[in-house]
């Protein structure tokens, strides 16, 4: 994680919104309390919540849904210059998708070290592995105390 690079005011606002959506989603049928947003030039262009159970699709993590919506909104799969905001450190699948989409900055709340192991299926891979070979900024722990209880047991 990059602790020397603070979130911008727009990123902090997006994180606060994502946290509120995650807390709300936790109480809706079929939704886990995980939310993500994608910012482009400081503006939110896509928001999403985890839809895995809602659609019986293990790829419908909040970050994946947000990437799909952002690509549709921009009319391109190249999301270079966009920023991912997530209430949970993105898993290996989501980090890979971000890299393929050109996203090089992620801000997240709950960190891998403090949540249930079920959220990461390749524990030998870590965030630093995804930072190798290119510019990739990851800022974690932003608002973590507000959402940590959502991910403590892995039971949504």
Coordinates of N, CA and C in Angstrom, one line a residue:
X1 N 0.8 -1.2 0.0 CA 0.0 0.0 0.0 C 0.9 1.2 0.0
X2 N 0.4 2.3 -0.6 CA 1.1 3.5 -0.7 C 0.6 4.4 0.4
X3 N 1.4 4.6 1.5 CA 0.9 5.5 2.6 C 1.4 6.9 2.4
X4 N 2.2 7.2 1.3 CA 2.7 8.5 1.1 C 1.8 9.3 0.2
X5 N 0.8 8.8 -0.3 CA -0.1 9.4 -1.3 C -1.5 9.4 -0.8
X6 N -1.9 10.6 -0.4 CA -3.3 10.7 0.3 C -4.4 10.8 -0.8
X7 N -5.6 10.3 -0.4 CA -6.7 10.4 -1.3 C -7.1 11.9 -1.5
X8 N -7.5 12.2 -2.7 CA -8.0 13.6 -3.0 C -9.3 13.8 -2.3
X9 N -9.8 15.1 -2.2 CA -11.1 15.3 -1.7 C -12.2 14.6 -2.5
X10 N -12.1 14.5 -3.8 CA -13.1 13.8 -4.6 C -13.1 12.3 -4.2
X11 N -11.9 11.8 -4.0 CA -11.8 10.3 -3.7 C -12.3 10.1 -2.3
X12 N -12.1 11.0 -1.4 CA -12.7 10.8 0.0 C -14.2 10.9 -0.1
X13 N -14.8 11.8 -0.9 CA -16.2 11.9 -1.0 C -16.8 10.6 -1.6
X14 N -16.1 10.0 -2.6 CA -16.5 8.8 -3.2 C -16.4 7.6 -2.3
X15 N -15.4 7.6 -1.4 CA -15.3 6.6 -0.4 C -16.4 6.7 0.6
X16 N -16.7 7.9 1.1 CA -17.8 8.0 2.0 C -19.1 7.5 1.4
X17 N -19.4 7.8 0.1 CA -20.6 7.4 -0.6 C -20.6 5.8 -0.7
X18 N -19.4 5.3 -1.0 CA -19.3 3.8 -1.2 C -19.6 3.1 0.2
X19 N -19.1 3.7 1.2 CA -19.3 3.1 2.6 C -20.8 3.1 2.9
X20 N -21.4 4.2 2.7 CA -22.9 4.3 2.9 C -23.6 3.3 2.1
X21 N -23.2 3.1 0.8 CA -23.9 2.1 0.0 C -23.7 0.7 0.5
X22 N -22.4 0.5 0.9 CA -22.1 -0.9 1.4 C -22.9 -1.2 2.7
X23 N -23.0 -0.2 3.6 CA -23.8 -0.4 4.8 C -25.3 -0.7 4.4
X24 N -25.8 0.1 3.5 CA -27.2 -0.1 3.1 C -27.4 -1.4 2.3
X25 N -26.5 -1.8 1.5 CA -26.6 -3.0 0.7 C -26.6 -4.2 1.6
X26 N -25.9 -4.2 2.7 CA -25.8 -5.3 3.6 C -27.2 -5.7 4.1
X27 N -28.1 -4.8 4.1 CA -29.4 -5.1 4.6 C -30.4 -5.5 3.5
X28 N -30.0 -5.5 2.2 CA -30.8 -5.8 1.1 C -30.6 -7.3 0.8
X29 N -31.7 -7.9 0.4 CA -31.7 -9.4 0.0 C -30.7 -9.6 -1.1
X30 N -29.8 -10.6 -1.0 CA -29.0 -11.0 -2.1 C -27.8 -10.1 -2.3
X31 N -27.5 -9.1 -1.5 CA -26.4 -8.3 -1.7 C -25.4 -8.3 -0.5
X32 N -24.2 -8.4 -0.8 CA -23.2 -8.3 0.3 C -22.9 -6.9 0.5
X33 N -22.3 -6.6 1.7 CA -22.0 -5.2 2.0 C -20.7 -4.7 1.4
X34 N -20.6 -4.8 0.1 CA -19.3 -4.4 -0.6 C -19.8 -3.4 -1.7
X35 N -19.1 -2.3 -1.8 CA -19.5 -1.3 -2.8 C -18.2 -0.7 -3.4
X36 N -18.4 -0.3 -4.7 CA -17.3 0.3 -5.4 C -17.8 1.4 -6.3
X37 N -16.8 2.3 -6.7 CA -17.1 3.4 -7.6 C -15.9 3.5 -8.5
X38 N -16.1 4.1 -9.7 CA -15.0 4.5 -10.5 C -15.1 6.0 -10.8
X39 N -14.0 6.7 -10.6 CA -14.0 8.1 -10.8 C -13.2 8.4 -12.1
X40 N -13.6 9.3 -12.9 CA -12.8 9.8 -14.0 C -12.8 11.3 -13.9
X41 N -11.6 11.9 -13.9 CA -11.4 13.3 -13.7 C -12.1 13.8 -12.5
X42 N -12.1 13.0 -11.4 CA -12.7 13.5 -10.2 C -14.2 13.3 -10.1
X43 N -14.9 12.8 -11.1 CA -16.3 12.6 -11.2 C -16.6 11.1 -11.2
X44 N -17.7 10.7 -10.4 CA -18.1 9.4 -10.4 C -18.8 9.0 -11.7
X45 N -18.3 8.0 -12.4 CA -18.9 7.6 -13.7 C -19.6 6.3 -13.5
X46 N -19.4 5.5 -12.4 CA -20.0 4.2 -12.2 C -20.0 3.9 -10.8
X47 N -21.1 3.3 -10.3 CA -21.1 2.8 -8.9 C -21.7 1.4 -9.0
X48 N -21.4 0.6 -8.0 CA -21.9 -0.8 -8.0 C -21.8 -1.3 -6.6
X49 N -22.6 -2.4 -6.3 CA -22.5 -3.2 -5.1 C -22.2 -4.6 -5.6
X50 N -21.7 -5.4 -4.7 CA -21.5 -6.8 -5.0 C -22.8 -7.5 -5.4
X51 N -22.8 -8.2 -6.5 CA -24.1 -8.8 -7.0 C -23.9 -10.3 -7.2
X52 N -22.9 -10.9 -6.5 CA -22.6 -12.3 -6.7 C -23.8 -13.2 -6.4
X53 N -24.4 -13.0 -5.2 CA -25.6 -13.8 -4.8 C -26.8 -13.4 -5.6
X54 N -26.9 -12.2 -5.9 CA -28.1 -11.7 -6.6 C -28.2 -12.3 -8.0
X55 N -27.1 -12.6 -8.7 CA -27.1 -13.1 -10.0 C -26.5 -14.6 -10.1
X56 N -26.2 -15.1 -9.0 CA -25.6 -16.5 -8.9 C -24.4 -16.5 -9.9
X57 N -23.5 -15.4 -9.8 CA -22.4 -15.3 -10.7 C -21.2 -14.9 -9.8
X58 N -20.2 -15.8 -9.7 CA -19.1 -15.5 -8.8 C -18.2 -14.3 -9.3
X59 N -18.4 -13.9 -10.5 CA -17.6 -12.8 -11.1 C -18.2 -11.4 -10.8
X60 N -19.4 -11.3 -10.2 CA -20.1 -10.1 -10.1 C -19.7 -9.3 -8.8
X61 N -18.4 -9.2 -8.5 CA -17.9 -8.4 -7.4 C -18.2 -7.0 -7.7
X62 N -18.3 -6.2 -6.7 CA -18.6 -4.8 -6.9 C -17.7 -4.1 -7.8
X63 N -16.4 -4.4 -7.7 CA -15.4 -3.8 -8.6 C -15.6 -4.2 -10.1
X64 N -15.9 -5.5 -10.3 CA -16.1 -5.9 -11.6 C -17.3 -5.3 -12.3
X65 N -18.4 -5.2 -11.5 CA -19.6 -4.5 -12.0 C -19.3 -3.1 -12.3
X66 N -18.6 -2.4 -11.4 CA -18.2 -1.0 -11.6 C -17.4 -0.8 -12.9
X67 N -16.4 -1.7 -13.1 CA -15.6 -1.7 -14.3 C -16.5 -1.8 -15.6
X68 N -17.4 -2.7 -15.6 CA -18.3 -2.9 -16.7 C -19.1 -1.7 -17.0
X69 N -19.7 -1.1 -15.9 CA -20.5 0.1 -16.0 C -19.7 1.3 -16.5
X70 N -18.5 1.4 -16.0 CA -17.6 2.6 -16.4 C -17.2 2.4 -17.9
X71 N -16.9 1.2 -18.3 CA -16.5 1.0 -19.7 C -17.7 1.4 -20.6
X72 N -18.9 1.0 -20.2 CA -20.1 1.3 -21.0 C -20.4 2.8 -21.0
X73 N -20.2 3.5 -19.9 CA -20.4 4.9 -19.8 C -19.4 5.7 -20.7
X74 N -18.2 5.2 -20.7 CA -17.2 5.9 -21.6 C -17.1 5.3 -23.0
X75 N -17.8 4.2 -23.2 CA -17.7 3.6 -24.6 C -16.4 3.1 -25.0
X76 N -15.6 2.6 -24.0 CA -14.3 2.1 -24.2 C -13.9 1.1 -23.1
X77 N -13.0 0.2 -23.4 CA -12.5 -0.7 -22.3 C -11.2 -0.1 -21.7
X78 N -10.7 1.0 -22.3 CA -9.6 1.6 -21.7 C -10.0 2.6 -20.7
X79 N -9.7 2.3 -19.4 CA -10.1 3.1 -18.3 C -8.9 3.8 -17.7
X80 N -7.9 4.0 -18.5 CA -6.7 4.7 -18.1 C -7.1 6.1 -17.5
X81 N -6.5 6.4 -16.4 CA -6.8 7.7 -15.8 C -7.9 7.6 -14.8
X82 N -8.7 6.5 -14.8 CA -9.7 6.4 -13.8 C -9.2 5.8 -12.5
X83 N -10.0 6.0 -11.5 CA -9.6 5.6 -10.1 C -10.7 4.7 -9.6
X84 N -10.3 3.5 -9.0 CA -11.2 2.6 -8.4 C -11.3 3.0 -6.9
X85 N -12.6 3.0 -6.4 CA -12.8 3.2 -5.0 C -13.6 1.9 -4.5
X86 N -13.1 1.3 -3.4 CA -13.8 0.1 -3.0 C -13.8 0.1 -1.4
X87 N -14.9 -0.5 -0.9 CA -15.0 -0.6 0.5 C -14.2 -1.8 1.1
X88 N -13.7 -2.7 0.2 CA -12.9 -3.8 0.6 C -11.7 -3.9 -0.4
X89 N -10.5 -4.2 0.1 CA -9.4 -4.4 -0.8 C -9.7 -5.3 -1.9
X90 N -9.6 -4.9 -3.1 CA -9.9 -5.7 -4.3 C -9.2 -7.1 -4.2
X91 N -9.9 -8.1 -4.6 CA -9.3 -9.5 -4.6 C -8.4 -9.6 -5.9
X92 N -7.8 -10.7 -6.0 CA -6.9 -11.0 -7.1 C -7.6 -10.8 -8.5
X93 N -8.9 -11.3 -8.6 CA -9.6 -11.2 -9.9 C -9.9 -9.7 -10.2
X94 N -10.3 -9.0 -9.2 CA -10.6 -7.6 -9.5 C -9.4 -6.8 -9.8
X95 N -8.3 -7.0 -9.1 CA -7.0 -6.3 -9.3 C -6.5 -6.6 -10.8
X96 N -6.6 -7.9 -11.2 CA -6.2 -8.2 -12.6 C -7.1 -7.5 -13.6
X97 N -8.4 -7.4 -13.3 CA -9.3 -6.7 -14.2 C -9.0 -5.2 -14.3
X98 N -8.7 -4.7 -13.1 CA -8.3 -3.3 -13.1 C -7.1 -3.0 -14.0
X99 N -6.1 -3.9 -13.9 CA -4.8 -3.8 -14.6 C -5.1 -3.9 -16.1
X100 N -6.0 -4.9 -16.5 CA -6.3 -5.0 -17.9 C -7.1 -3.8 -18.4
X101 N -7.9 -3.1 -17.6 CA -8.6 -2.0 -18.0 C -7.8 -0.7 -18.0
X102 N -6.6 -0.8 -17.4 CA -5.7 0.4 -17.4 C -5.9 1.3 -16.2
X103 N -6.6 0.8 -15.2 CA -6.8 1.6 -13.9 C -5.5 1.4 -13.1
X104 N -4.9 2.5 -12.7 CA -3.6 2.5 -12.0 C -3.7 3.1 -10.6
X105 N -4.9 3.3 -10.1 CA -5.0 3.9 -8.8 C -6.2 3.3 -8.1
X106 N -6.1 2.8 -6.9 CA -7.2 2.2 -6.2 C -7.1 2.7 -4.7
X107 N -8.3 3.1 -4.2 CA -8.4 3.6 -2.8 C -9.4 2.6 -2.2
X108 N -9.1 2.0 -1.1 CA -10.0 1.1 -0.5 C -10.0 1.2 1.0
X109 N -11.1 0.7 1.6 CA -11.3 0.8 3.1 C -10.6 -0.4 3.8
X110 N -11.4 -1.5 3.9 CA -10.9 -2.7 4.6 C -9.7 -3.4 3.9
X111 N -8.7 -3.7 4.7 CA -7.5 -4.3 4.2 C -7.5 -5.8 4.3
X112 N -6.8 -6.5 3.4 CA -6.7 -7.9 3.4 C -6.3 -8.5 4.8
X113 N -5.4 -7.9 5.4 CA -4.9 -8.4 6.7 C -5.9 -8.4 7.8
X114 N -7.0 -7.6 7.7 CA -8.0 -7.4 8.8 C -9.3 -8.0 8.5
X115 N -9.5 -8.8 7.4 CA -10.8 -9.4 7.0 C -10.7 -10.9 6.9
X116 N -11.8 -11.5 6.8 CA -11.9 -13.0 6.7 C -11.1 -13.4 5.4
X117 N -10.5 -14.6 5.5 CA -9.7 -15.1 4.4 C -10.4 -15.4 3.2
X118 N -11.7 -15.6 3.3 CA -12.5 -16.1 2.1 C -12.5 -15.0 1.0
X119 N -12.2 -13.8 1.3 CA -12.2 -12.8 0.2 C -11.0 -12.8 -0.7
X120 N -10.0 -13.7 -0.4 CA -8.8 -13.8 -1.2 C -8.5 -15.3 -1.4
X121 N -8.6 -15.8 -2.6 CA -8.4 -17.2 -2.8 C -6.9 -17.6 -3.2
X122 N -6.1 -16.6 -3.4 CA -4.7 -16.8 -3.7 C -3.9 -16.0 -2.7
X123 N -3.8 -16.5 -1.4 CA -3.2 -15.7 -0.4 C -1.7 -15.4 -0.6
X124 N -1.1 -16.2 -1.5 CA 0.3 -16.0 -1.8 C 0.5 -14.8 -2.7
X125 N -0.5 -14.4 -3.4 CA -0.5 -13.2 -4.2 C -0.8 -12.0 -3.3
X126 N -0.2 -10.9 -3.4 CA -0.5 -9.8 -2.6 C -0.6 -8.5 -3.5
X127 N -0.9 -7.4 -2.9 CA -1.1 -6.2 -3.6 C 0.2 -5.8 -4.3
X128 N 1.3 -6.0 -3.7 CA 2.6 -5.7 -4.3 C 2.9 -6.4 -5.6
X129 N 2.4 -7.7 -5.7 CA 2.5 -8.4 -6.9 C 1.8 -7.7 -8.1
X130 N 0.7 -7.1 -7.8 CA 0.0 -6.4 -8.9 C 0.6 -5.0 -9.2
X131 N 1.5 -4.5 -8.3 CA 2.2 -3.3 -8.5 C 3.5 -3.4 -9.3
X132 N 3.9 -4.7 -9.5 CA 5.2 -4.9 -10.2 C 5.0 -4.6 -11.7
X133 N 6.0 -4.1 -12.3 CA 6.0 -3.8 -13.8 C 5.1 -2.7 -14.2
X134 N 4.9 -1.7 -13.3 CA 4.1 -0.6 -13.8 C 3.7 0.3 -12.6
X135 N 3.2 1.5 -13.0 CA 2.8 2.5 -12.0 C 1.4 2.1 -11.5
X136 N 1.3 1.7 -10.3 CA 0.0 1.3 -9.7 C 0.0 1.7 -8.2
X137 N -0.9 2.7 -7.9 CA -1.0 3.2 -6.6 C -2.1 2.6 -5.9
X138 N -1.9 2.1 -4.7 CA -2.9 1.5 -3.8 C -2.9 2.1 -2.5
X139 N -4.0 2.7 -2.1 CA -4.1 3.4 -0.8 C -5.2 2.7 0.0
X140 N -4.8 2.0 1.1 CA -5.7 1.2 1.8 C -6.0 1.7 3.2
X141 N -7.0 1.2 3.8 CA -7.4 1.6 5.2 C -8.2 2.9 5.3
X142 N -8.6 3.4 4.2 CA -9.4 4.7 4.2 C -10.8 4.4 4.7
X143 N -11.1 4.8 5.9 CA -12.5 4.6 6.5 C -12.6 3.1 6.9
X144 N -11.5 2.4 7.1 CA -11.6 1.0 7.4 C -12.4 0.7 8.7
X145 N -12.3 1.5 9.7 CA -13.0 1.2 11.0 C -14.5 1.2 10.8
X146 N -15.0 1.9 9.8 CA -16.5 2.0 9.6 C -17.0 0.8 9.0
X147 N -16.2 0.0 8.3 CA -16.7 -1.2 7.5 C -16.1 -2.5 7.9
X148 N -15.1 -2.5 8.8 CA -14.4 -3.7 9.1 C -15.3 -4.8 9.6
X149 N -16.3 -4.5 10.4 CA -17.2 -5.5 10.9 C -18.0 -6.3 9.8
X150 N -18.2 -5.6 8.7 CA -18.9 -6.2 7.6 C -18.1 -7.5 7.0
X151 N -16.8 -7.5 7.1 CA -16.0 -8.5 6.5 C -15.2 -9.3 7.5
X152 N -15.6 -9.2 8.7 CA -14.8 -9.9 9.8 C -15.0 -11.5 9.7
X153 N -16.2 -11.9 9.4 CA -16.4 -13.4 9.4 C -16.5 -14.0 8.0
X154 N -16.8 -13.2 7.0 CA -17.0 -13.7 5.6 C -18.4 -14.2 5.4
X155 N -19.3 -14.0 6.3 CA -20.7 -14.4 6.2 C -21.5 -13.2 5.8
X156 N -21.9 -13.1 4.6 CA -22.7 -12.0 4.2 C -24.2 -12.3 4.5

